[in-house]
CSV table of C-alpha atoms in Angstrom, one decimal:
chain,number,residue,atom,x,y,z
A,263,MET,CA,2.7,-34.6,-3.1
A,264,LEU,CA,4.3,-33.1,-0.1
A,265,ILE,CA,5.6,-36.7,1.0
A,266,ASP,CA,7.4,-37.2,-2.3
A,267,THR,CA,9.1,-33.9,-2.1
A,268,LEU,CA,10.5,-34.5,1.4
A,269,VAL,CA,11.5,-38.0,0.6
A,270,ASP,CA,13.4,-36.9,-2.6
A,271,HIS,CA,15.1,-34.2,-0.4
A,272,ALA,CA,16.1,-37.0,2.2
A,273,LEU,CA,17.4,-39.5,-0.4
A,274,ASN,CA,18.9,-37.3,-3.2
A,275,THR,CA,20.5,-34.2,-1.6
A,276,PRO,CA,24.3,-34.5,-2.0
A,277,PHE,CA,26.9,-33.8,0.6
A,278,GLU,CA,28.1,-31.0,-1.7
A,279,ALA,CA,24.8,-29.2,-1.1
A,280,PHE,CA,26.0,-28.2,2.3
A,281,ASP,CA,28.1,-25.2,3.0
A,282,GLU,CA,31.0,-25.1,5.6
A,283,ALA,CA,28.7,-23.6,8.3
A,284,THR,CA,26.2,-26.3,7.9
A,285,VAL,CA,28.7,-29.2,8.1
A,286,ASN,CA,30.3,-27.4,11.0
A,287,ALA,CA,26.9,-27.1,12.8
A,288,ALA,CA,26.2,-31.0,12.3
A,289,LYS,CA,29.5,-31.9,13.7
A,290,LEU,CA,29.0,-29.6,16.8
A,291,ARG,CA,25.6,-31.3,17.3
A,292,LEU,CA,27.2,-34.6,17.3
A,293,VAL,CA,29.9,-33.5,19.7
A,294,ASP,CA,27.0,-32.4,22.1
A,295,THR,CA,24.7,-35.2,21.6
A,296,LEU,CA,27.3,-38.1,22.0
A,297,SER,CA,28.6,-36.7,25.2
A,298,CYS,CA,25.2,-36.2,26.5
A,299,THR,CA,24.4,-39.9,25.6
A,300,VAL,CA,27.5,-41.1,27.5
A,301,GLY,CA,26.7,-38.6,30.3
A,302,GLY,CA,23.0,-39.9,30.6
A,303,TRP,CA,23.9,-43.7,31.0
A,304,GLN,CA,22.8,-44.1,34.7
A,305,ALA,CA,20.0,-41.6,34.8
A,306,GLY,CA,16.6,-42.6,36.2
A,307,GLY,CA,14.7,-45.4,34.4
A,308,ASN,CA,17.6,-46.2,32.1
A,309,ASN,CA,18.6,-49.4,33.8
A,310,ALA,CA,15.2,-50.7,33.7
A,311,MET,CA,15.1,-50.3,29.9
A,312,LEU,CA,18.5,-51.7,29.5
A,313,GLU,CA,17.8,-54.8,31.6
A,314,LEU,CA,14.9,-55.5,29.3
A,315,ILE,CA,17.0,-55.0,26.2
A,316,ARG,CA,19.4,-57.5,27.5
A,317,THR,CA,16.6,-60.1,28.1
A,318,TRP,CA,15.4,-59.7,24.6
A,319,GLY,CA,18.8,-60.6,23.0
A,320,GLY,CA,19.0,-60.3,19.3
A,321,ALA,CA,21.6,-59.6,16.4
A,322,ALA,CA,24.7,-57.6,17.4
A,323,GLN,CA,24.0,-54.6,15.2
A,324,ALA,CA,24.9,-51.4,17.0
A,325,SER,CA,26.4,-50.3,20.2
A,326,ILE,CA,24.7,-49.0,23.4
A,327,PHE,CA,26.9,-45.9,24.1
A,328,ALA,CA,28.8,-46.1,27.6
A,329,HIS,CA,27.7,-49.8,28.3
A,330,GLY,CA,29.1,-51.1,25.1
A,331,ASP,CA,26.5,-53.8,24.5
A,332,LYS,CA,25.9,-54.8,20.9
A,333,VAL,CA,22.3,-55.2,20.2
A,334,PRO,CA,19.7,-55.0,17.5
A,335,LEU,CA,19.8,-51.5,15.7
A,336,GLN,CA,16.2,-50.5,16.9
A,337,HIS,CA,17.2,-51.3,20.5
A,338,ALA,CA,20.5,-49.4,20.4
A,339,VAL,CA,18.8,-46.4,18.9
A,340,MET,CA,16.2,-46.4,21.6
A,341,MET,CA,18.6,-46.7,24.4
A,342,ASN,CA,20.9,-44.2,23.1
A,343,CYS,CA,18.0,-41.7,22.6
A,344,LEU,CA,16.9,-42.4,26.1
A,345,MET,CA,20.2,-41.8,27.8
A,346,GLY,CA,20.9,-38.6,25.7
A,347,ARG,CA,17.7,-37.0,26.8
A,348,SER,CA,18.1,-37.9,30.4
A,349,PHE,CA,19.1,-34.6,31.9
A,350,ASP,CA,17.3,-32.4,29.3
A,351,PHE,CA,20.9,-31.3,28.6
A,352,GLU,CA,21.4,-32.2,25.0
A,353,VAL,CA,21.3,-30.1,22.0
A,354,ALA,CA,17.7,-28.6,21.1
A,355,GLY,CA,16.4,-27.7,17.7
A,356,PRO,CA,17.7,-27.6,15.1
A,357,GLU,CA,16.9,-23.8,14.7
A,358,PRO,CA,14.5,-23.0,11.9
A,359,GLU,CA,15.6,-20.2,9.7
A,360,GLY,CA,14.1,-17.6,7.1
A,361,ALA,CA,10.4,-17.3,7.2
A,362,ASN,CA,10.3,-20.0,9.9
A,363,ALA,CA,12.6,-18.3,12.2
A,364,HIS,CA,11.8,-18.3,15.9
A,365,LYS,CA,9.1,-21.0,15.6
A,366,MET,CA,9.1,-23.6,18.1
A,367,VAL,CA,10.9,-27.0,17.2
A,368,GLY,CA,11.6,-28.7,20.6
A,369,HIS,CA,14.1,-31.5,20.6
A,370,VAL,CA,14.1,-33.0,17.1
A,371,CYS,CA,17.8,-33.8,17.1
A,372,SER,CA,17.8,-35.4,20.5
A,373,THR,CA,16.3,-38.3,18.3
A,374,THR,CA,17.6,-37.8,14.8
A,375,ASP,CA,21.3,-37.4,15.8
A,376,PRO,CA,21.7,-40.6,18.0
A,377,THR,CA,19.5,-42.5,15.4
A,378,ALA,CA,21.8,-41.3,12.6
A,379,PHE,CA,24.9,-42.3,14.4
A,380,SER,CA,23.6,-45.8,15.3
A,381,THR,CA,22.4,-46.6,11.9
A,382,ALA,CA,25.7,-45.2,10.4
A,383,GLU,CA,27.6,-47.7,12.8
A,384,PHE,CA,25.2,-50.5,11.6
A,385,VAL,CA,25.8,-50.0,7.8
A,386,GLY,CA,29.5,-48.8,8.2
A,387,SER,CA,28.9,-45.3,6.7
A,388,SER,CA,31.5,-42.8,6.0
A,389,GLY,CA,31.7,-39.5,7.8
A,390,LYS,CA,30.3,-37.5,4.9
A,391,GLU,CA,27.3,-39.8,4.7
A,392,LEU,CA,26.7,-39.4,8.5
A,393,ILE,CA,26.8,-35.6,8.4
A,394,ALA,CA,24.4,-35.6,5.5
A,395,ALA,CA,22.1,-37.8,7.5
A,396,VAL,CA,22.3,-35.5,10.5
A,397,VAL,CA,21.7,-32.4,8.5
A,398,LEU,CA,18.7,-33.9,6.4
A,399,GLY,CA,17.1,-35.7,9.4
A,400,GLY,CA,17.2,-32.5,11.5
A,401,ASP,CA,16.1,-30.5,8.8
A,402,ILE,CA,12.9,-32.6,7.8
A,403,GLY,CA,12.2,-33.1,11.4
A,404,ALA,CA,12.2,-29.5,12.2
A,405,ARG,CA,10.2,-28.7,9.1
A,406,ILE,CA,7.5,-31.1,10.2
A,407,ALA,CA,7.6,-29.4,13.7
A,408,VAL,CA,7.3,-25.8,12.3
A,409,SER,CA,4.4,-27.0,10.2
A,410,ASP,CA,2.1,-27.1,13.3
A,411,GLN,CA,1.5,-24.5,16.1
A,412,PHE,CA,3.5,-25.7,19.1
A,413,ASN,CA,1.3,-25.9,22.2
A,414,PHE,CA,2.1,-27.7,25.5
A,415,ASP,CA,-1.6,-27.9,26.3
A,416,LYS,CA,-3.1,-29.2,23.2
A,417,CYS,CA,-0.5,-31.1,21.0
A,418,PHE,CA,1.0,-34.6,21.1
A,419,GLU,CA,4.5,-34.6,22.6
A,420,VAL,CA,6.4,-33.2,19.4
A,421,CYS,CA,9.4,-35.7,20.3
A,422,GLY,CA,7.1,-38.6,19.5
A,423,THR,CA,5.9,-37.0,16.2
A,424,ALA,CA,8.0,-34.7,14.3
A,425,ASN,CA,11.0,-36.4,15.6
A,426,ALA,CA,10.0,-39.7,14.2
A,427,MET,CA,9.5,-38.1,10.8
A,428,GLY,CA,13.0,-36.8,10.9
A,429,ALA,CA,14.4,-40.1,12.1
A,430,ALA,CA,13.0,-41.9,9.3
A,431,ALA,CA,14.8,-39.6,6.8
A,432,THR,CA,18.2,-40.4,8.5
A,433,VAL,CA,17.5,-44.2,8.6
A,434,GLY,CA,16.2,-44.4,5.0
A,435,ARG,CA,19.1,-42.3,3.7
A,436,LEU,CA,21.7,-44.4,5.4
A,437,MET,CA,20.2,-47.6,4.7
A,438,GLY,CA,19.9,-47.0,1.0
A,439,ALA,CA,16.0,-47.2,0.8
A,440,ASN,CA,14.6,-46.2,-2.6
A,441,HIS,CA,11.9,-43.4,-2.9
A,442,GLU,CA,9.0,-45.9,-2.9
A,443,GLN,CA,10.4,-47.8,0.1
A,444,LEU,CA,10.8,-44.5,2.3
A,445,VAL,CA,7.3,-43.3,1.2
A,446,ASN,CA,6.0,-46.6,2.4
A,447,ALA,CA,8.2,-46.2,5.7
A,448,TYR,CA,6.4,-43.0,6.5
A,449,GLY,CA,3.1,-44.6,5.7
A,450,ILE,CA,3.9,-47.3,8.3
A,451,LEU,CA,5.3,-44.8,10.8
A,452,LEU,CA,2.0,-42.8,10.7
A,453,HIS,CA,0.5,-45.6,12.9
A,454,MET,CA,3.4,-45.7,15.4
A,455,MET,CA,3.3,-42.1,16.9
A,456,ALA,CA,2.3,-40.9,20.3
A,457,GLY,CA,3.6,-39.0,23.3
A,458,SER,CA,2.0,-36.7,26.2
A,459,PHE,CA,3.4,-33.6,27.7
A,460,GLN,CA,1.8,-34.9,30.9
A,461,SER,CA,5.0,-36.2,31.8
A,462,LEU,CA,6.5,-32.7,32.3
A,463,TRP,CA,3.8,-32.0,34.7
A,464,ASP,CA,4.4,-35.3,36.7
A,465,GLY,CA,8.1,-35.2,36.3
A,466,VAL,CA,8.5,-38.7,35.7
A,467,ASP,CA,10.9,-40.8,33.5
A,468,THR,CA,8.5,-41.1,30.6
A,469,PHE,CA,9.4,-37.5,29.5
A,470,LYS,CA,12.3,-39.0,27.5
A,471,LEU,CA,10.3,-42.0,26.1
A,472,PRO,CA,8.5,-40.3,23.1
A,473,GLY,CA,11.7,-39.4,21.6
A,474,ALA,CA,13.4,-42.9,22.2
A,475,LEU,CA,10.4,-44.6,20.7
A,476,ALA,CA,10.6,-42.2,17.6
A,477,GLY,CA,14.0,-43.5,16.9
A,478,TYR,CA,12.9,-47.2,17.5
A,479,ASN,CA,9.7,-46.6,15.2
A,480,ALA,CA,11.6,-45.1,12.6
A,481,VAL,CA,14.1,-47.9,12.4
A,482,LEU,CA,11.3,-50.5,12.3
A,483,ALA,CA,9.1,-48.6,9.8
A,484,VAL,CA,12.2,-48.3,7.3
A,485,GLU,CA,13.2,-51.9,7.7
A,486,LEU,CA,9.7,-53.1,7.3
A,487,ALA,CA,9.2,-50.9,4.0
A,488,MET,CA,12.5,-52.3,2.7
A,489,LYS,CA,11.1,-55.8,3.2
A,490,GLY,CA,8.1,-55.0,1.1
A,491,PHE,CA,5.4,-54.1,3.9
A,492,LYS,CA,3.1,-51.4,2.5
A,493,GLY,CA,2.1,-48.2,4.3
A,494,VAL,CA,-0.4,-45.5,3.8
A,495,LYS,CA,0.0,-43.7,0.3
A,496,ASP,CA,-0.1,-40.2,1.6
A,497,PRO,CA,1.0,-40.1,5.3
A,498,LEU,CA,1.2,-36.5,5.6
A,499,ASN,CA,-2.0,-35.0,4.0
A,500,ALA,CA,-4.5,-37.8,3.7
A,501,PRO,CA,-7.8,-37.3,5.6
A,502,GLN,CA,-6.3,-39.5,8.4
A,503,GLY,CA,-2.8,-38.5,7.7
A,504,TYR,CA,-0.3,-36.8,10.0
A,505,PHE,CA,-1.4,-33.3,9.8
A,506,ASN,CA,-5.1,-34.1,10.4
A,507,LEU,CA,-4.4,-36.6,13.2
A,508,TYR,CA,-1.4,-35.2,15.4
A,509,CYS,CA,-1.5,-31.5,14.6
A,510,HIS,CA,-3.2,-28.7,16.5
A,511,ASN,CA,-3.0,-26.1,13.8
A,512,PRO,CA,-1.4,-27.6,10.7
A,513,GLN,CA,0.3,-25.4,8.1
A,514,PRO,CA,2.0,-28.0,5.8
A,515,ASP,CA,3.5,-25.2,3.3
A,516,ASN,CA,5.9,-24.5,6.0
A,517,ALA,CA,7.9,-27.5,5.4
A,518,LEU,CA,8.7,-26.4,2.0
A,519,ILE,CA,9.9,-22.9,2.6
A,520,ASP,CA,13.6,-22.6,1.3
A,521,LEU,CA,13.6,-26.4,1.1
A,522,GLY,CA,17.0,-27.5,-0.3
A,523,GLN,CA,18.3,-23.8,-0.2
A,524,VAL,CA,18.4,-23.4,3.7
A,525,PHE,CA,19.1,-26.4,5.8
A,526,TYR,CA,18.0,-26.1,9.4
A,527,ALA,CA,21.2,-27.4,11.0
A,528,LYS,CA,22.2,-25.1,13.8
A,529,GLY,CA,21.7,-26.6,17.2
A,530,MET,CA,20.6,-24.7,20.2
A,531,HIS,CA,23.3,-25.9,22.7
A,532,LYS,CA,22.6,-25.9,26.5
A,533,ILE,CA,25.1,-25.1,29.1
A,534,HIS,CA,23.1,-26.4,32.1
A,535,PRO,CA,21.2,-29.4,32.5
A,536,SER,CA,17.2,-28.9,32.7
A,537,CYS,CA,14.6,-27.4,30.5
A,538,TYR,CA,15.5,-24.1,28.6
A,539,GLY,CA,12.8,-22.3,30.6
A,540,VAL,CA,15.0,-22.8,33.7
A,541,HIS,CA,18.1,-21.4,32.2
A,542,ASN,CA,17.4,-17.6,32.6
A,543,PRO,CA,16.5,-18.2,36.3
A,544,ILE,CA,19.6,-20.2,36.8
A,545,GLU,CA,21.8,-17.7,35.4
A,546,SER,CA,20.2,-15.0,37.3
A,547,ALA,CA,20.7,-16.9,40.6
A,548,LEU,CA,24.3,-17.5,39.6
A,549,GLU,CA,24.9,-13.8,39.0
A,550,ILE,CA,23.5,-12.9,42.6
A,551,ALA,CA,25.5,-15.9,44.0
A,552,ARG,CA,28.7,-14.5,42.5
A,553,ASN,CA,28.2,-10.9,43.2
A,554,GLN,CA,26.4,-10.8,46.6
A,555,ALA,CA,27.1,-11.8,50.1
A,556,TYR,CA,24.2,-13.8,51.8
A,557,GLU,CA,23.6,-16.7,54.0
A,558,VAL,CA,21.0,-19.2,52.7
A,559,ALA,CA,19.4,-19.2,56.1
A,560,ASP,CA,18.7,-15.5,55.9
A,561,ILE,CA,16.7,-15.9,52.6
A,562,THR,CA,13.1,-15.3,53.4
A,563,SER,CA,11.7,-15.5,49.9
A,564,VAL,CA,12.7,-15.5,46.2
A,565,THR,CA,10.4,-13.9,43.5
A,566,LEU,CA,10.8,-14.3,39.8
A,567,GLU,CA,8.8,-12.1,37.6
A,568,VAL,CA,7.9,-13.9,34.3
A,569,PRO,CA,5.4,-13.6,31.6
A,570,PRO,CA,1.9,-14.3,32.7
A,571,ASN,CA,1.6,-17.6,30.7
A,572,ARG,CA,4.4,-19.0,32.9
A,573,ILE,CA,2.2,-19.1,36.1
A,574,LYS,CA,0.1,-22.0,35.2
A,575,HIS,CA,2.9,-23.9,33.7
A,576,PHE,CA,4.8,-27.4,34.5
A,577,LEU,CA,7.9,-25.2,35.3
A,578,ASN,CA,6.2,-23.7,38.1
A,579,GLN,CA,6.3,-26.6,40.6
A,580,THR,CA,8.4,-27.1,43.5
A,581,ILE,CA,10.4,-30.3,44.3
A,582,ALA,CA,9.5,-32.7,47.2
A,583,GLN,CA,11.3,-35.8,48.8
A,584,GLY,CA,9.1,-38.3,46.9
A,585,ASP,CA,9.7,-36.8,43.4
A,586,ALA,CA,11.5,-38.7,40.5
A,587,GLN,CA,14.8,-37.3,39.2
A,588,PRO,CA,13.0,-35.7,36.1
A,589,ARG,CA,11.1,-33.3,38.4
A,590,SER,CA,14.4,-31.3,39.0
A,591,LEU,CA,14.7,-30.8,35.3
A,592,PHE,CA,11.3,-29.1,34.9
A,593,SER,CA,11.4,-27.0,38.0
A,594,ILE,CA,12.2,-23.3,38.0
A,595,PRO,CA,12.1,-23.3,42.0
A,596,TYR,CA,14.6,-26.1,42.1
A,597,GLY,CA,16.9,-24.8,39.5
A,598,VAL,CA,17.0,-21.4,41.4
A,599,ALA,CA,17.4,-23.0,44.8
A,600,ASN,CA,20.2,-25.2,43.6
A,601,ALA,CA,22.1,-22.3,42.1
A,602,LEU,CA,21.7,-20.0,45.3
A,603,LEU,CA,22.5,-22.9,47.6
A,604,ARG,CA,25.6,-24.4,45.8
A,605,ARG,CA,26.6,-21.2,44.0
A,606,GLU,CA,27.3,-23.3,40.9
A,607,VAL,CA,25.4,-25.7,38.5
A,608,ARG,CA,27.0,-29.1,37.9
A,609,ILE,CA,25.3,-32.2,36.3
A,610,GLU,CA,25.4,-34.3,39.5
A,611,HIS,CA,23.1,-31.6,41.1
A,612,TYR,CA,20.3,-33.2,38.9
A,613,THR,CA,20.9,-36.8,40.4
A,614,GLU,CA,19.0,-38.6,43.2
A,615,GLY,CA,21.3,-37.7,46.0
A,616,PHE,CA,21.5,-34.0,45.4
A,617,ILE,CA,17.7,-33.3,44.6
A,618,ARG,CA,16.8,-34.9,47.9
A,619,ASP,CA,18.8,-32.6,49.9
A,620,ALA,CA,16.6,-31.2,52.6
A,621,ASP,CA,18.3,-27.7,52.3
A,622,VAL,CA,17.7,-27.4,48.5
A,623,ILE,CA,13.9,-28.6,49.0
A,624,ALA,CA,13.4,-26.1,51.7
A,625,LEU,CA,14.8,-23.4,49.7
A,626,SER,CA,12.8,-24.1,46.4
A,627,ALA,CA,9.7,-23.9,48.6
A,628,LYS,CA,10.6,-20.1,49.1
A,629,VAL,CA,10.7,-19.5,45.2
A,630,GLN,CA,7.5,-17.8,43.9
A,631,LEU,CA,6.9,-17.0,40.3
A,632,VAL,CA,4.9,-13.7,39.9
A,633,PRO,CA,3.3,-12.5,36.5
A,634,SER,CA,4.6,-9.5,34.9
A,635,ASP,CA,3.4,-7.8,31.7
A,636,GLU,CA,6.8,-6.2,31.4
A,637,MET,CA,8.5,-9.5,30.6
A,638,ALA,CA,8.0,-9.3,26.7
A,639,LYS,CA,10.0,-12.4,25.7
A,640,PRO,CA,9.0,-15.9,26.5
A,641,HIS,CA,12.1,-16.7,28.8
A,642,ALA,CA,12.5,-13.2,30.2
A,643,GLY,CA,12.6,-13.0,34.0
A,644,ARG,CA,13.7,-10.8,36.9
A,645,LEU,CA,14.8,-12.7,40.0
A,646,THR,CA,14.8,-11.1,43.3
A,647,VAL,CA,16.2,-12.6,46.5
A,648,HIS,CA,14.8,-11.1,49.7
A,649,LEU,CA,16.7,-11.3,53.1
A,650,ARG,CA,15.7,-11.1,56.5
A,651,ASN,CA,17.4,-7.8,57.2
A,652,GLY,CA,15.4,-6.1,54.3
A,653,GLU,CA,18.1,-6.4,51.7
A,654,ARG,CA,17.2,-7.3,48.0
A,655,PHE,CA,19.5,-8.6,45.3
A,656,SER,CA,17.9,-8.7,41.8
A,657,ALA,CA,19.2,-9.9,38.3
A,658,PHE,CA,17.4,-9.8,35.0
A,659,ARG,CA,17.8,-12.1,32.0
A,660,ASP,CA,16.2,-11.7,28.6
A,661,THR,CA,17.3,-14.6,26.4
A,662,PRO,CA,19.0,-17.9,27.7
A,663,LEU,CA,22.7,-18.6,26.4
A,664,GLY,CA,22.3,-21.1,23.6
A,665,TRP,CA,18.7,-19.9,22.4
A,666,GLY,CA,18.5,-19.1,18.7
A,667,ASP,CA,19.6,-15.4,19.0
A,668,ASN,CA,22.1,-15.9,21.6
A,669,PRO,CA,24.2,-18.8,20.5
A,670,VAL,CA,27.0,-20.5,22.4
A,671,THR,CA,30.5,-20.7,21.0
A,672,PRO,CA,32.1,-24.1,20.1
A,673,ALA,CA,34.4,-23.6,22.9
A,674,HIS,CA,31.2,-23.9,25.2
A,675,VAL,CA,30.2,-27.1,23.6
A,676,ARG,CA,33.6,-28.6,23.9
A,677,GLU,CA,33.7,-27.5,27.5
A,678,LYS,CA,30.3,-29.3,27.9
A,679,TYR,CA,31.6,-32.4,26.2
A,680,ASP,CA,34.5,-32.6,28.7
A,681,ARG,CA,31.9,-32.1,31.6
A,682,ASN,CA,29.7,-35.0,30.3
A,683,MET,CA,32.6,-37.5,29.7
A,684,THR,CA,34.1,-36.7,33.1
A,685,PHE,CA,30.8,-36.9,35.0
A,686,SER,CA,30.0,-40.3,33.3
A,687,GLY,CA,33.2,-42.0,34.9
A,688,ARG,CA,32.7,-44.4,31.9
A,689,VAL,CA,35.3,-43.3,29.5
A,690,THR,CA,38.8,-42.4,30.0
A,691,PRO,CA,40.3,-38.9,29.2
A,692,GLU,CA,42.3,-40.6,26.3
A,693,GLN,CA,39.0,-41.9,24.9
A,694,ALA,CA,37.3,-38.8,25.1
A,695,GLN,CA,40.1,-36.8,23.5
A,696,GLN,CA,40.4,-39.4,20.6
A,697,GLY,CA,36.7,-39.1,20.2
A,698,LEU,CA,36.6,-35.4,19.9
A,699,LEU,CA,39.6,-35.3,17.4
A,700,LEU,CA,37.6,-37.9,15.1
A,701,LEU,CA,34.6,-35.8,15.3
A,702,ASP,CA,36.6,-32.7,14.3
A,703,GLN,CA,37.7,-34.8,11.2
A,704,LEU,CA,34.3,-36.6,10.7
A,705,GLU,CA,34.2,-35.8,6.9
A,706,MET,CA,37.6,-37.5,6.4
A,707,LEU,CA,36.6,-40.8,7.9
A,708,SER,CA,35.8,-43.7,5.6
A,709,ASP,CA,33.9,-45.6,8.3
A,710,VAL,CA,32.4,-44.1,11.3
A,711,ARG,CA,32.7,-47.4,13.2
A,712,SER,CA,36.2,-46.1,14.2
A,713,LEU,CA,34.4,-43.6,16.6
A,714,VAL,CA,32.5,-46.2,18.7
A,715,SER,CA,35.3,-47.4,20.9
A,716,CYS,CA,35.7,-43.7,22.1
A,717,PHE,CA,32.4,-43.8,23.7
A,718,VAL,CA,31.8,-47.2,25.3
A,719,GLY,CA,32.8,-49.6,27.7
A,720,GLN,CA,35.7,-48.8,29.8
A,721,THR,CA,35.7,-47.5,33.5
A,722,ALA,CA,37.8,-44.5,33.9
A,723,ALA,CA,40.9,-44.7,36.2
C-alpha cells in the first residue's frame, strides 16, 4: 500500500542518501524558519494561545521559542508553528521537482520544520537526524500536497492536511517509531484534520491555526500510536481515507514519482512579509519609489494589471481601520500602498500600529486590480501609478524573487535571519550569531539542544 511505502521512506532513508545540495537546502530552511519563529513571537493572537498553554501546565519537554517556556511537546510545536507563520514570511514549499515541478505545495515546511526542531529537542537528536527529519517530513508533506489539485475555493486548507502528513513523518522518525506504529499514527491522524481558506478572505488570526494544529495533531497521533492506540489500516486510499475525504482531485501516484531518488528539499524563501501573491506588486511599487519623484498626495489612482483569476480573489481586498493584523498580509492594495508611502518594506509595517495609519489606508483605497489576458504567469503584474498632473509611472514583474524558478541566494536568507532577530528584540546579537554558526555546522552537532539557548528568553540590550 502507498502508506507502507511512505512510512518506509520516512523511517528507513539514511542520512547518507542526501546529497550536499539537499543537506544545505534543509539547513537553509531551518535558518529561515527559526528566525521567523522568533520574529513572530508577539503577532496577533499569539499571546492568547500562550496564556492558555501556560494555564494548562504539564511536563517540561520542549521550548517555546523567544519566550523560553518549557512545556509539553505538542504545545511547544503548536506555539512555535503559530509564531513562525505569523507574518506569512516563513519559507514556503518545499519545491517539488521532476514530473511534479511547478505544482502548488503551499506552506508544508511552515509546520514540518518547527515540528522537527521541537521534537529533536525533546529526544536530544543529533544534527544529522534533525536534518533527515526536516528533509523527509518536507518531502512527504509536499508529495501529499501535489497528489491533489490545489484550489483555494474547493480544498481544505492544505496546511491542516498535507502539513500534518509531513509532520507525522518527522515525529515518527525522531521518536523512533516502528513501521506499524507510524502506520497507526497516520490512521489516527486521519481523524484530526481540518482547515478553511475562509481565514484568508476574512483576514483573521485563524489563518495560521491549521498549520499549528497539524503539528500538534502529528505529535499526539504518533505518541498515541506508540502507546498502542490503533488507527485506520489504510489512511490514504481507503474509501473514507485521506484522498477521498480531503482532496478535490486526488492523484495518489504523484506521491511516488522519483521517491527516494529526488528529495523535495528546496525552500521558497520570501524576502517580504505577506503572501507570495503580493510580492511582485510590492517589488514594482519599490521600483517606482526608488526611481521616480512623486508626492503621495498627488497620486490619484494606482492600477495593477493581473491575470483575470486574481480579480475575485482574497488578495484583492483593501484594508480598513477595524481589520485584524493578518488582513495586511493578504492584501495587494495594502502591500502596494505601504511600499509607495514608506518607500521600503519592513517587518514592523505589518504590525498593528503601522497598518492602522490613516495615510496608508487612504492610499490602499486608490489601488485597483484590473484583469489582463497579457499576464500569462500566475504572479505576473504591471503596476501603474497615476499622478494628478497626468504623469504615469509603471513597473512590471513576472515571477517573484524566491519563487521556484527565481530563487534567492543564501545571503538573502541570512540577511532575513538578521532582520527577524533584530525585529524580535528578544535575542541578543551574540545569541543570533551563535545560532547561525551552529546551524551552519548542524550535521556536526551531537545534540541539537545546544541550539535552543540561541533562540529563547533574553531581552536584547
